[in-house]
Short mmCIF file of C-alpha atoms and ligand atoms in Angstrom, two decimals:
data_model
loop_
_atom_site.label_atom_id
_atom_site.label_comp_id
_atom_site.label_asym_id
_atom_site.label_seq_id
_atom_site.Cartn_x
_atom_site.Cartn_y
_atom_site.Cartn_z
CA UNK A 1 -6.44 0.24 -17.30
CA UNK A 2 -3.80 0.03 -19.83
CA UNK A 3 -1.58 2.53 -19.03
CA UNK A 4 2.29 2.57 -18.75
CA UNK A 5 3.28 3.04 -14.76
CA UNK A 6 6.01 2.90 -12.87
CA UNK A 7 5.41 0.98 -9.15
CA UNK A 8 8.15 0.94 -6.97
CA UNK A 9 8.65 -0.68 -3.36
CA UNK A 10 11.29 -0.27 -1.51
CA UNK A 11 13.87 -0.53 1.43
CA UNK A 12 14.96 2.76 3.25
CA UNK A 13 18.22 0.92 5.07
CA UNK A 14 20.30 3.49 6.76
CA UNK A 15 19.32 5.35 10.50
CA UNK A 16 19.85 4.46 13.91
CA UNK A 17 17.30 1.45 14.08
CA UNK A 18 19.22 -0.20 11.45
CA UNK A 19 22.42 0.15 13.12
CA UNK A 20 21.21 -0.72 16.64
CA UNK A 21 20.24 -4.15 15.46
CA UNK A 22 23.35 -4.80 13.24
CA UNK A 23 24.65 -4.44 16.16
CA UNK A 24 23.34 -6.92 18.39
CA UNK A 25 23.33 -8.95 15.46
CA UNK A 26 27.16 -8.76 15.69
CA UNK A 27 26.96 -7.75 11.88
CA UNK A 28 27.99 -4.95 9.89
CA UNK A 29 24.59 -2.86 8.81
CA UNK A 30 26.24 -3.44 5.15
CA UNK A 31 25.76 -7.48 5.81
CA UNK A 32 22.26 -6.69 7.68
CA UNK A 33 20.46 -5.30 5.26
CA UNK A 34 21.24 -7.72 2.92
CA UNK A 35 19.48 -10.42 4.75
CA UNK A 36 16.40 -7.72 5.41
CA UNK A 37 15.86 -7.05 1.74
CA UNK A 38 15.11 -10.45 0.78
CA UNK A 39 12.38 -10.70 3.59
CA UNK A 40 10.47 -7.62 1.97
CA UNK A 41 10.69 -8.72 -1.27
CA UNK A 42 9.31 -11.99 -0.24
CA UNK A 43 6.43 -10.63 1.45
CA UNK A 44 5.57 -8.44 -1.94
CA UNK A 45 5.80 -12.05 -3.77
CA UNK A 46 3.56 -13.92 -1.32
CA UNK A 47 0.44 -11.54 -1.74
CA UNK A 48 1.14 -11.62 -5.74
CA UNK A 49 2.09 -7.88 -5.39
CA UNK A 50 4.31 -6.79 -8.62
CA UNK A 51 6.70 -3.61 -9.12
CA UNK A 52 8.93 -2.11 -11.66
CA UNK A 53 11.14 -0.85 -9.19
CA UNK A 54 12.57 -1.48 -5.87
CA UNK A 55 14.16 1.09 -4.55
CA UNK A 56 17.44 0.81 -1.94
CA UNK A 57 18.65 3.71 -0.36
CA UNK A 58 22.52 2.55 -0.14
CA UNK A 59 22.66 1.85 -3.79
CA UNK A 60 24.95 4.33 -5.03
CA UNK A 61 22.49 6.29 -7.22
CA UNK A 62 20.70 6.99 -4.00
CA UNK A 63 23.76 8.34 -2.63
CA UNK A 64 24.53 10.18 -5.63
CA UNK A 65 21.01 11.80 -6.12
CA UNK A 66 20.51 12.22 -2.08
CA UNK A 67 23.94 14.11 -2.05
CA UNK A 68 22.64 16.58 -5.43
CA UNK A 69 19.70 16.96 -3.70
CA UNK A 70 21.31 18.41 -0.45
CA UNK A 71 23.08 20.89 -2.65
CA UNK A 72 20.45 22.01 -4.22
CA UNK A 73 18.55 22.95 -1.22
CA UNK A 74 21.63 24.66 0.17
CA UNK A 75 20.36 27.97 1.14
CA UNK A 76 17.46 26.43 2.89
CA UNK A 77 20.49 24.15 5.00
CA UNK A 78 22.03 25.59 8.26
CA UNK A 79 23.94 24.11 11.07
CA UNK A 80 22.78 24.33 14.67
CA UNK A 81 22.40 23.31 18.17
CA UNK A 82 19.89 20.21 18.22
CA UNK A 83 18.58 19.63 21.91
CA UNK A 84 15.53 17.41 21.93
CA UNK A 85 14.48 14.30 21.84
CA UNK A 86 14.29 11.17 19.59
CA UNK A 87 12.53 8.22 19.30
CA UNK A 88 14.91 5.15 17.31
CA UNK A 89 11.90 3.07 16.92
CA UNK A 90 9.65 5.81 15.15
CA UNK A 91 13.47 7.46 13.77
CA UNK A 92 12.10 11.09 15.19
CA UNK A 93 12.64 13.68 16.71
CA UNK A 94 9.89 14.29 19.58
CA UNK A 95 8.25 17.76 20.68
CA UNK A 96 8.93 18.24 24.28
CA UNK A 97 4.76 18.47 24.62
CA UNK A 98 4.91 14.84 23.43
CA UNK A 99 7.41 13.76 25.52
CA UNK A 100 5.77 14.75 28.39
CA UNK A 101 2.31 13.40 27.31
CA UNK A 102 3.51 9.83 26.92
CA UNK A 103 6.08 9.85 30.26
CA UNK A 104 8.80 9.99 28.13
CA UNK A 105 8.28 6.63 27.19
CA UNK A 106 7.23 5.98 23.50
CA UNK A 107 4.04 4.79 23.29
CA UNK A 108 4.68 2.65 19.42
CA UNK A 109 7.75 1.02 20.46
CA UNK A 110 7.61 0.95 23.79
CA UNK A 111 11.25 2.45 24.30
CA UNK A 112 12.23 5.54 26.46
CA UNK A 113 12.90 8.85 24.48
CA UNK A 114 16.78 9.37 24.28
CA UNK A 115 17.30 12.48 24.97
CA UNK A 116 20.21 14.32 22.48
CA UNK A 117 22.14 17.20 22.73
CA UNK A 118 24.10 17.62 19.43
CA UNK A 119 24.96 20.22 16.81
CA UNK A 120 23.63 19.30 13.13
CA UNK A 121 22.02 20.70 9.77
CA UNK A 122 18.77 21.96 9.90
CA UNK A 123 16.32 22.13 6.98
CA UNK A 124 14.09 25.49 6.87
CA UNK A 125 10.75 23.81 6.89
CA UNK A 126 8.97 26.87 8.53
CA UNK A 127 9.70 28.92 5.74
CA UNK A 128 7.68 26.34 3.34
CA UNK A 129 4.42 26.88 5.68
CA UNK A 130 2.11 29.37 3.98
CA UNK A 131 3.15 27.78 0.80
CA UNK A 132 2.16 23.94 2.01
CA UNK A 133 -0.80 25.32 2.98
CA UNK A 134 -2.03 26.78 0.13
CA UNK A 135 -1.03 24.02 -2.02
CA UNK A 136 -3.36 21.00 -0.16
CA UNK A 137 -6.08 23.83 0.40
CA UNK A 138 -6.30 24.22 -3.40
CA UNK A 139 -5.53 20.05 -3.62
CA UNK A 140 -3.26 20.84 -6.03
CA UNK A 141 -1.27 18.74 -3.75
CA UNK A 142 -3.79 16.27 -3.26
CA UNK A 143 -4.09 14.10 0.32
CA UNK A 144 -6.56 11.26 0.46
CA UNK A 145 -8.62 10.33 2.62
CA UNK A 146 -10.47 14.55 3.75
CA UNK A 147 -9.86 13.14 7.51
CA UNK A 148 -5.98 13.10 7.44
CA UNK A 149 -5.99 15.98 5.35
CA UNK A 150 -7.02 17.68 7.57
CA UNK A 151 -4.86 16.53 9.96
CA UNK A 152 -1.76 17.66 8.01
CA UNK A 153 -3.79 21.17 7.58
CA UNK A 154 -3.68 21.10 10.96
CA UNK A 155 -0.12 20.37 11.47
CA UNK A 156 0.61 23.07 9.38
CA UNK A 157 -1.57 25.78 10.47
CA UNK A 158 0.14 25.14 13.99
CA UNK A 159 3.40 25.98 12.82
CA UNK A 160 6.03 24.32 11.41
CA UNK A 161 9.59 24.04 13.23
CA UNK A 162 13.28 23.49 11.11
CA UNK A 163 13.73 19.95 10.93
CA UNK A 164 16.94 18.88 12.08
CA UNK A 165 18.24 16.67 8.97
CA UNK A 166 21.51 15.26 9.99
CA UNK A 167 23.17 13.37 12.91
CA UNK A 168 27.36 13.25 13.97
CA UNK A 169 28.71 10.63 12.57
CA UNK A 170 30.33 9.66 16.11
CA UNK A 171 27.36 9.12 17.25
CA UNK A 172 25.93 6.90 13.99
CA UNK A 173 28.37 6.08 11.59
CA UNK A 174 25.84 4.60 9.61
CA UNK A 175 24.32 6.94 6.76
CA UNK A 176 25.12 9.26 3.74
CA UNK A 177 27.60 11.45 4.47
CA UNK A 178 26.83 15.08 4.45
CA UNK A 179 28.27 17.24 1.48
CA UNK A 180 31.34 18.80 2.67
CA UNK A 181 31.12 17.73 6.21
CA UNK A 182 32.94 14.35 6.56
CA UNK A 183 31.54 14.48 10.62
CA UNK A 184 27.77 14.41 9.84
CA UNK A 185 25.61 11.93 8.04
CA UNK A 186 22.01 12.43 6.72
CA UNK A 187 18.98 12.03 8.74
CA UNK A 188 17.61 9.16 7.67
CA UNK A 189 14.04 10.05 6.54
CA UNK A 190 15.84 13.45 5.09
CA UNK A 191 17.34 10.87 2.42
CA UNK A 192 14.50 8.20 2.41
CA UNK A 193 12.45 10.59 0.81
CA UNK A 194 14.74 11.37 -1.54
CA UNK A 195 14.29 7.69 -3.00
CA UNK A 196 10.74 8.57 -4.92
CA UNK A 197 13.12 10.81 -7.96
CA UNK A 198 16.40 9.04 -7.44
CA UNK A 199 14.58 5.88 -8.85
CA UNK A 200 13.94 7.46 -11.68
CA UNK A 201 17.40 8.50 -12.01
CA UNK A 202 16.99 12.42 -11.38
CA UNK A 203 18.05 14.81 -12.89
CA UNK A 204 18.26 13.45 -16.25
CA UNK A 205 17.06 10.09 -16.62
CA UNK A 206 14.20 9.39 -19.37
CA UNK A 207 12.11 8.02 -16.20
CA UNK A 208 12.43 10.87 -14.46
CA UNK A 209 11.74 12.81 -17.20
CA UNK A 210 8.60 10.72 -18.22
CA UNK A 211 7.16 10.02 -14.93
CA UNK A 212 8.01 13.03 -12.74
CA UNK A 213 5.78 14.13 -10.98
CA UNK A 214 4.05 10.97 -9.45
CA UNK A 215 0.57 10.46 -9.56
CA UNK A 216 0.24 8.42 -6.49
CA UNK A 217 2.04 7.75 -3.42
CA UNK A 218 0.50 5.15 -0.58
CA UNK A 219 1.96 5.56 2.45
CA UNK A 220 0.51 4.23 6.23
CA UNK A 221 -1.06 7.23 8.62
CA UNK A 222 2.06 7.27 10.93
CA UNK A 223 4.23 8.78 7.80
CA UNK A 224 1.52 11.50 7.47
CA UNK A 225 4.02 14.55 8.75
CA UNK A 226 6.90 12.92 6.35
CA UNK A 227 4.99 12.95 3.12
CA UNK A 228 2.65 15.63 3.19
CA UNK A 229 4.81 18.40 4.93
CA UNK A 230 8.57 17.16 4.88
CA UNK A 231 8.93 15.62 1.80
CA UNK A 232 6.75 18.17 -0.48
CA UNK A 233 8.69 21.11 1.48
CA UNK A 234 12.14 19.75 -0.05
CA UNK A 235 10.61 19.66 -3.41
CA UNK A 236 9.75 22.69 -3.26
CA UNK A 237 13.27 23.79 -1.90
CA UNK A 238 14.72 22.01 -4.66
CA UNK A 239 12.34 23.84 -7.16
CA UNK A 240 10.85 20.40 -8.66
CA UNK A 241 6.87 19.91 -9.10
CA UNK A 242 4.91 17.73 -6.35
CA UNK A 243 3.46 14.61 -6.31
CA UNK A 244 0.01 14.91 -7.28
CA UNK A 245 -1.86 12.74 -4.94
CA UNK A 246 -1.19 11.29 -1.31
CA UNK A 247 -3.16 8.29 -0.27
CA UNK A 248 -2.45 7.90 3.57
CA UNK A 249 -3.74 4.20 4.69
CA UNK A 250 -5.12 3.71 8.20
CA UNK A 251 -3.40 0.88 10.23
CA UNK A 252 -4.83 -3.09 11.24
CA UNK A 253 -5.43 -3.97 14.70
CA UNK A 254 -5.75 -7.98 15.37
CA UNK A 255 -8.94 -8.88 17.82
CA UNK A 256 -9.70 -4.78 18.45
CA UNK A 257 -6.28 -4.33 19.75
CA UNK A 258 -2.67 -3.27 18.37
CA UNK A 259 -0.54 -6.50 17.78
CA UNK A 260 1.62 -7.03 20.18
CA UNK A 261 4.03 -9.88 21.69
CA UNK A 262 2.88 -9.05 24.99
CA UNK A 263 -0.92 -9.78 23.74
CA UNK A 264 0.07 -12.64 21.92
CA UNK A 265 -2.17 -11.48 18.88
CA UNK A 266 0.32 -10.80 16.07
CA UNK A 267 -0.80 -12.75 12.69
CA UNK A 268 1.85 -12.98 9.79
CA UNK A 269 1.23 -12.80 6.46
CA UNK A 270 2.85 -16.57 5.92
CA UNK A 271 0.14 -17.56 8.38
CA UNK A 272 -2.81 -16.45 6.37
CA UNK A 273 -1.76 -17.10 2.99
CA UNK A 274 -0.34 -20.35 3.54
CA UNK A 275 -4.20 -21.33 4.94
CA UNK A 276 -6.21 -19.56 2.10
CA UNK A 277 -3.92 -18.46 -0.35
CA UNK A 278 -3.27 -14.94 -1.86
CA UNK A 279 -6.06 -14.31 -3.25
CA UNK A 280 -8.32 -14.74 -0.02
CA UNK A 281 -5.71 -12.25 1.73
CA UNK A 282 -5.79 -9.79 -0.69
CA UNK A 283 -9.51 -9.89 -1.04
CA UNK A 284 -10.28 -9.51 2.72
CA UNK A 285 -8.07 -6.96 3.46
CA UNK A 286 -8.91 -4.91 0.58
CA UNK A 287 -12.69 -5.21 0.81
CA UNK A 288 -12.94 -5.79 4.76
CA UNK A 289 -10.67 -3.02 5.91
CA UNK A 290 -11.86 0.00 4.50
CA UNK A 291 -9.41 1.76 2.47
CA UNK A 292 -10.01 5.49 3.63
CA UNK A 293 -9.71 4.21 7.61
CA UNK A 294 -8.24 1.37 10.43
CA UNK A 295 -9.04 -2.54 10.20
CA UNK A 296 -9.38 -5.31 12.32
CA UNK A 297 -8.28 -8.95 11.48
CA UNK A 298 -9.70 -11.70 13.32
CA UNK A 299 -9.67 -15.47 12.38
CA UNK A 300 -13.35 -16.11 12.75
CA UNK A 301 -14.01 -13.17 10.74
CA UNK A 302 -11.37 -13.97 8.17
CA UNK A 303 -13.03 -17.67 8.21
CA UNK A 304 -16.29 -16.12 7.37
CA UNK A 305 -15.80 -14.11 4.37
CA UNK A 306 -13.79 -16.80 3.21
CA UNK A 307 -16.20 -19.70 2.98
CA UNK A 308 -19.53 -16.77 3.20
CA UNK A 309 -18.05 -14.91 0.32
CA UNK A 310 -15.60 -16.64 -1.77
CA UNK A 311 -16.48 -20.01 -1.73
CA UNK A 312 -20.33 -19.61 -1.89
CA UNK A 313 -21.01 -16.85 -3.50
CA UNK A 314 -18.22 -16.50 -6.50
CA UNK A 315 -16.87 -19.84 -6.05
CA UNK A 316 -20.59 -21.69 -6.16
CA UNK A 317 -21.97 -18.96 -8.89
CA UNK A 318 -19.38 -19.66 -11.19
CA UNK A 319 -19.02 -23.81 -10.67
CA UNK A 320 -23.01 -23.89 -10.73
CA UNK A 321 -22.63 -22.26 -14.34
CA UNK A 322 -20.02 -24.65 -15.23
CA UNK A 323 -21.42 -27.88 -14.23
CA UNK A 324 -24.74 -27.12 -15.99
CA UNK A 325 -23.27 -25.80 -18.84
CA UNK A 326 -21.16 -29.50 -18.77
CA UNK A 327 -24.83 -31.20 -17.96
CA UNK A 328 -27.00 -30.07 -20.36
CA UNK A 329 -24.70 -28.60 -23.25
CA UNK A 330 -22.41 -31.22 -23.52
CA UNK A 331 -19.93 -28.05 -22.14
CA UNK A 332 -20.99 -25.93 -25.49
CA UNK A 333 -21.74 -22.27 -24.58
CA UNK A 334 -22.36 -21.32 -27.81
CA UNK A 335 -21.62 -17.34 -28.94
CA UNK A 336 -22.06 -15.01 -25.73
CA UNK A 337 -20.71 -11.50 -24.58
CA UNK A 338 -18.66 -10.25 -21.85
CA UNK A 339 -21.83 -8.29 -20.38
CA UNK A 340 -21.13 -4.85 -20.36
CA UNK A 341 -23.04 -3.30 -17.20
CA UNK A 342 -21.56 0.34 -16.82
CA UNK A 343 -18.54 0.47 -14.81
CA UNK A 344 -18.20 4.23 -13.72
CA UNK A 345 -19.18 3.55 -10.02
CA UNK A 346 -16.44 1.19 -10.35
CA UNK A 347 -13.65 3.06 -11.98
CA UNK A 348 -14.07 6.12 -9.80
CA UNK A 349 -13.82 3.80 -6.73
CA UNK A 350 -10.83 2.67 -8.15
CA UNK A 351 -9.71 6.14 -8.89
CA UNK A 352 -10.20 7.76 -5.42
CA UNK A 353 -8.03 4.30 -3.90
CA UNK A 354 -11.74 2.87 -2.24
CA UNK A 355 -10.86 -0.40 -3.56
CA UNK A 356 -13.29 -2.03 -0.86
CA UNK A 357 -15.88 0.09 -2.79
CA UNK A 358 -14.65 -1.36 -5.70
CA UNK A 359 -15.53 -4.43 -4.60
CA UNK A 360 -18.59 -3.72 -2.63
CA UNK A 361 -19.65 -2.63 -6.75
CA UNK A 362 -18.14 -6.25 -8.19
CA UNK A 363 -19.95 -7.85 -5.28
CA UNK A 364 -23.47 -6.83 -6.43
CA UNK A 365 -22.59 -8.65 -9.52
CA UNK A 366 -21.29 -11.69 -8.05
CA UNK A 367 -25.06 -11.73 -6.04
CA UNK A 368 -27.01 -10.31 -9.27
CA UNK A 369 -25.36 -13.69 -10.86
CA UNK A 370 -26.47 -16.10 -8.02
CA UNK A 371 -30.17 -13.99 -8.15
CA UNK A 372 -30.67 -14.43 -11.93
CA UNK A 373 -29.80 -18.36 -11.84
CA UNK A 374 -33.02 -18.33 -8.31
CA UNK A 375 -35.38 -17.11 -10.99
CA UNK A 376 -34.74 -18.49 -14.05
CA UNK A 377 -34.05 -21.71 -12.81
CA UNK A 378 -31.94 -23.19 -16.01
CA UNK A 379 -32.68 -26.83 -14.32
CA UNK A 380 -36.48 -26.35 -15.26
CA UNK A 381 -35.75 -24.88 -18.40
CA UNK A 382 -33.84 -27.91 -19.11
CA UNK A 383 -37.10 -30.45 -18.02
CA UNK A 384 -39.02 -28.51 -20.24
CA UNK A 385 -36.00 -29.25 -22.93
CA UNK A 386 -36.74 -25.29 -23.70
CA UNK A 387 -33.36 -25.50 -25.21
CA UNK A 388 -32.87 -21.99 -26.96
CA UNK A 389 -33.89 -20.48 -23.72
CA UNK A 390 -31.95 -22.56 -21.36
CA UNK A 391 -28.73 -21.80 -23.89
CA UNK A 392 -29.32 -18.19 -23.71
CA UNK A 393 -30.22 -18.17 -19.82
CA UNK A 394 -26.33 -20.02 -19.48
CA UNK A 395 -24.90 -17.50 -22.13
CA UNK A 396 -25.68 -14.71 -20.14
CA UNK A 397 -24.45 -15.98 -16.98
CA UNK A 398 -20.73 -16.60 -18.66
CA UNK A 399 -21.24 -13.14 -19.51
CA UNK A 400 -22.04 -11.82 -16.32
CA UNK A 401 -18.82 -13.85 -14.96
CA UNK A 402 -16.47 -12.94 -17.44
CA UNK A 403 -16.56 -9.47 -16.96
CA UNK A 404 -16.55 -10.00 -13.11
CA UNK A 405 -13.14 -11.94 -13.58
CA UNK A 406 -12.43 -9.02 -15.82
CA UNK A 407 -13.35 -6.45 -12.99
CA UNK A 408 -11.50 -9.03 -10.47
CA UNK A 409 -8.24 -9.08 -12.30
CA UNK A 410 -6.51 -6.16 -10.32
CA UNK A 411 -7.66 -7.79 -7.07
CA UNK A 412 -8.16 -11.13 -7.62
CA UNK A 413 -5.94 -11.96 -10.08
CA UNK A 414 -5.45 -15.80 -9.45
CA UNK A 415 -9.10 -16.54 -9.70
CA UNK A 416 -9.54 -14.19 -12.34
CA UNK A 417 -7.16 -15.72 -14.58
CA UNK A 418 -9.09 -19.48 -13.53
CA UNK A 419 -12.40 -18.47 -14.10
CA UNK A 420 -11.33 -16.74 -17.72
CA UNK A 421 -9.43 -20.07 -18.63
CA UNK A 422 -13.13 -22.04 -17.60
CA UNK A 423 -14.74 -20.27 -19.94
CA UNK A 424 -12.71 -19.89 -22.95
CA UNK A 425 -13.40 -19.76 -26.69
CA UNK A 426 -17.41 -20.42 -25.85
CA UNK A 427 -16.81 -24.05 -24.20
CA UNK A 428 -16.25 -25.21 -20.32
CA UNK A 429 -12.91 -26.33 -20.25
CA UNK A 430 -12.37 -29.37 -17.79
CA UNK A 431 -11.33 -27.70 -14.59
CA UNK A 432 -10.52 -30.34 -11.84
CA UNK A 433 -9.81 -27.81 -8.93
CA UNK A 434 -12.42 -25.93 -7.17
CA UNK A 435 -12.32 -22.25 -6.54
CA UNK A 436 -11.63 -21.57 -3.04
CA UNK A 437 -12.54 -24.89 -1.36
CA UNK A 438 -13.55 -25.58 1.98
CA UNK A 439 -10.87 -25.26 4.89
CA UNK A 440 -11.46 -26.98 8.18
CA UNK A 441 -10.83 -24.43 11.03
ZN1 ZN B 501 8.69 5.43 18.71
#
């Protein structure tokens, strides 16, 4: 849409999950993350997914900001006695209800609840409850999708405990120490969260200045409680305007269940794209999982869309066009427009984050295209040498396509960028490839 944004990824890399495996990796967690980094980056690259930033939470400005931060919210920081539970997998601390519901054995990871007796820093998140409330009840602190807001409305409204935000050192050496207590690092979503202004080089860099407050944050439905109580609570302790809008994503399952190792149903991202490239992943995963809920992946389905979709309906649309354009123009298109059909439905898909809606809207233009060539049949027009028509018939369809490349480029930006290099400066350029060719299963 033309507008200046900051997109950031990142790597939270401190916290006890982090540590455990350095361990058994007989490395320090200094070396491990290192070789972790590289792994996330890569799997940004192989879906074609760009950012401005990538944010690391041992980089010293994260240390720096994290540690400003912690004095800033000082008088909503006390120390205490911790006795609970945690989970390293999820990196939480676990209600004694929930504990007791799952058999004290975590049901995401698998792993028995370690129980913990300890003193550390608690944050006052109770005392932020009324004014959470109020603030996604009047969606001036937007979250997105209505079903998980009210979820978090419903977290809230049943009270909301101190959060203890630190851990003894002893115990995990591994973190950002604690202002002015050399025995206790930060808890590590406590500082995570932080990452979102230190990127931006709080308090006083221009980014920070320009960009704060965000306009959107993604996050997956299991980071609900962090982002849309924790994390706006310690703005607010730190006096500093909220995000505007949460957009909580729901989770995949493979074959109808969770992937597992046990199952034997886990599918990589390498696996897909490296079969039908980056542009089939990212368009059946935006348009086939629906953005505002859970998705399933399955191979045959995934196989389907592919060839149903891709290859014959955009992929045949757009060569038929071509190749008759070639046939009976000599590849001449002669003067055409993008065609501007309205775009509204479109944009506020786009808007709300329903980017399979998005495409549900592109898609009607993709089968409007294939429609219009059924009934006007440019192959007659060109028996009946009814050339004027037959060039005007083809003229439209190049405007029909360009502007569904156009309206493709955020999702499909590969064949976007082919189908716009087809059809430039009113002639069919040779293209020798063919957009999204068969695959044997
Ligand atoms: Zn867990």
């Amino acid at each position: 849409m033309g507008e200046d944004v900051i997109y950031s990824a990142g790597a939270d890399e401190h916290g006890s999950k982090i540590y455990e495996k350095a361990l058994e990796a007989n490395q320090k967690p200094e070396e491990y993350i290192e070789k972790i980094v590289p792994v996330i980056k890569d799997s940004h690259a192989l879906i074609g997914s760009e950012y401005t930033h990538f944010s690391r939470t041992n980089s010293k400005q994260h240390q720096e900001v994290a540690t400003l931060l912690w004095k800033q919210m000082g008088e909503d920081i006390y120390k205490s006695k911790y006795s609970g539970w945690y989970c390293v997998g999820c990196e939480e601390f676990k209600t004694e209800t929930e504990v007791k519901e799952n058999n004290e054995t975590c049901p995401d990871h698998n792993q028995a609840y370690q129980k913990i007796e300890e003193e550390n820093y608690f944050f006052k998140l109770s005392k932020y409850q009324k004014q959470l409330e109020d603030l996604i009840e009047s969606n001036e602190f937007e979250v997105v999708p209505g079903n998980r807001r009210k979820e978090i409305l419903n977290v809230i409204k049943g009270g909301l405990v101190d959060l203890s935000i630190s851990r003894p050192k002893k115990k995990l050496p591994w973190g950002i120490a604690v202002p002015g207590d050399s025995t206790q690092v930060m808890y590590v979503w406590f500082e995570a969260l932080i990452n979102y202004i230190s990127l931006l080089g709080y308090p006083d860099g221009d980014e920070f200045k320009r960009f704060w407050p965000t306009n959107l944050q993604i996050v997956g439905k299991d980071n609900l409680r962090f982002h849309a109580a924790i994390y706006p609570a310690m703005l607010l302790s730190a006096k500093l305007p909220l995000l505007k809008r949460l957009f909580v994503h729901g989770h995949l399952t493979s074959g109808g269940k969770k992937m597992s190792k046990t199952i034997g149903n886990i599918v990589t991202t390498e696996q897909i794209v490296e079969k039908y490239g980056s542009d089939a992943f990212r368009y059946y995963f935006l348009r086939h999982v629906p953005s505002y809920d859970d998705g399933d992946f399955t191979w045959e389905r995934f196989d389907a869309v592919y060839h149903g979709e891709l290859a014959n309906e955009l992929g045949n649309g757009v060569q038929r066009v071509a190749s008759m354009i070639n046939r009976y123009q000599q590849g001449v298109i002669g003067t055409f427009e993008n065609s501007g059909h309205d775009t509204s439905l479109y944009h506020e898909a786009v808007n709300s984050q329903q980017f399979d809606k998005a495409l549900d809207w592109v898609w009607e233009l993709v089968k409007s295209l294939n429609v219009y060539l059924e009934e006007q049949k440019p192959w007659q027009l060109a028996k009946e040498a009814d050339q004027s028509h037959l060039q005007e018939v083809l003229a439209s369809c190049v405007g029909d396509i360009m502007q569904i490349a156009e309206l493709l480029t955020p999702f499909l930006p590969n064949t976007a960028a082919t189908i716009q290099k087809i059809f430039k400066d009113g002639y069919v350029h040779n293209y020798s490839g063919v957009l999204f060719p068969r695959i044997e299963k």
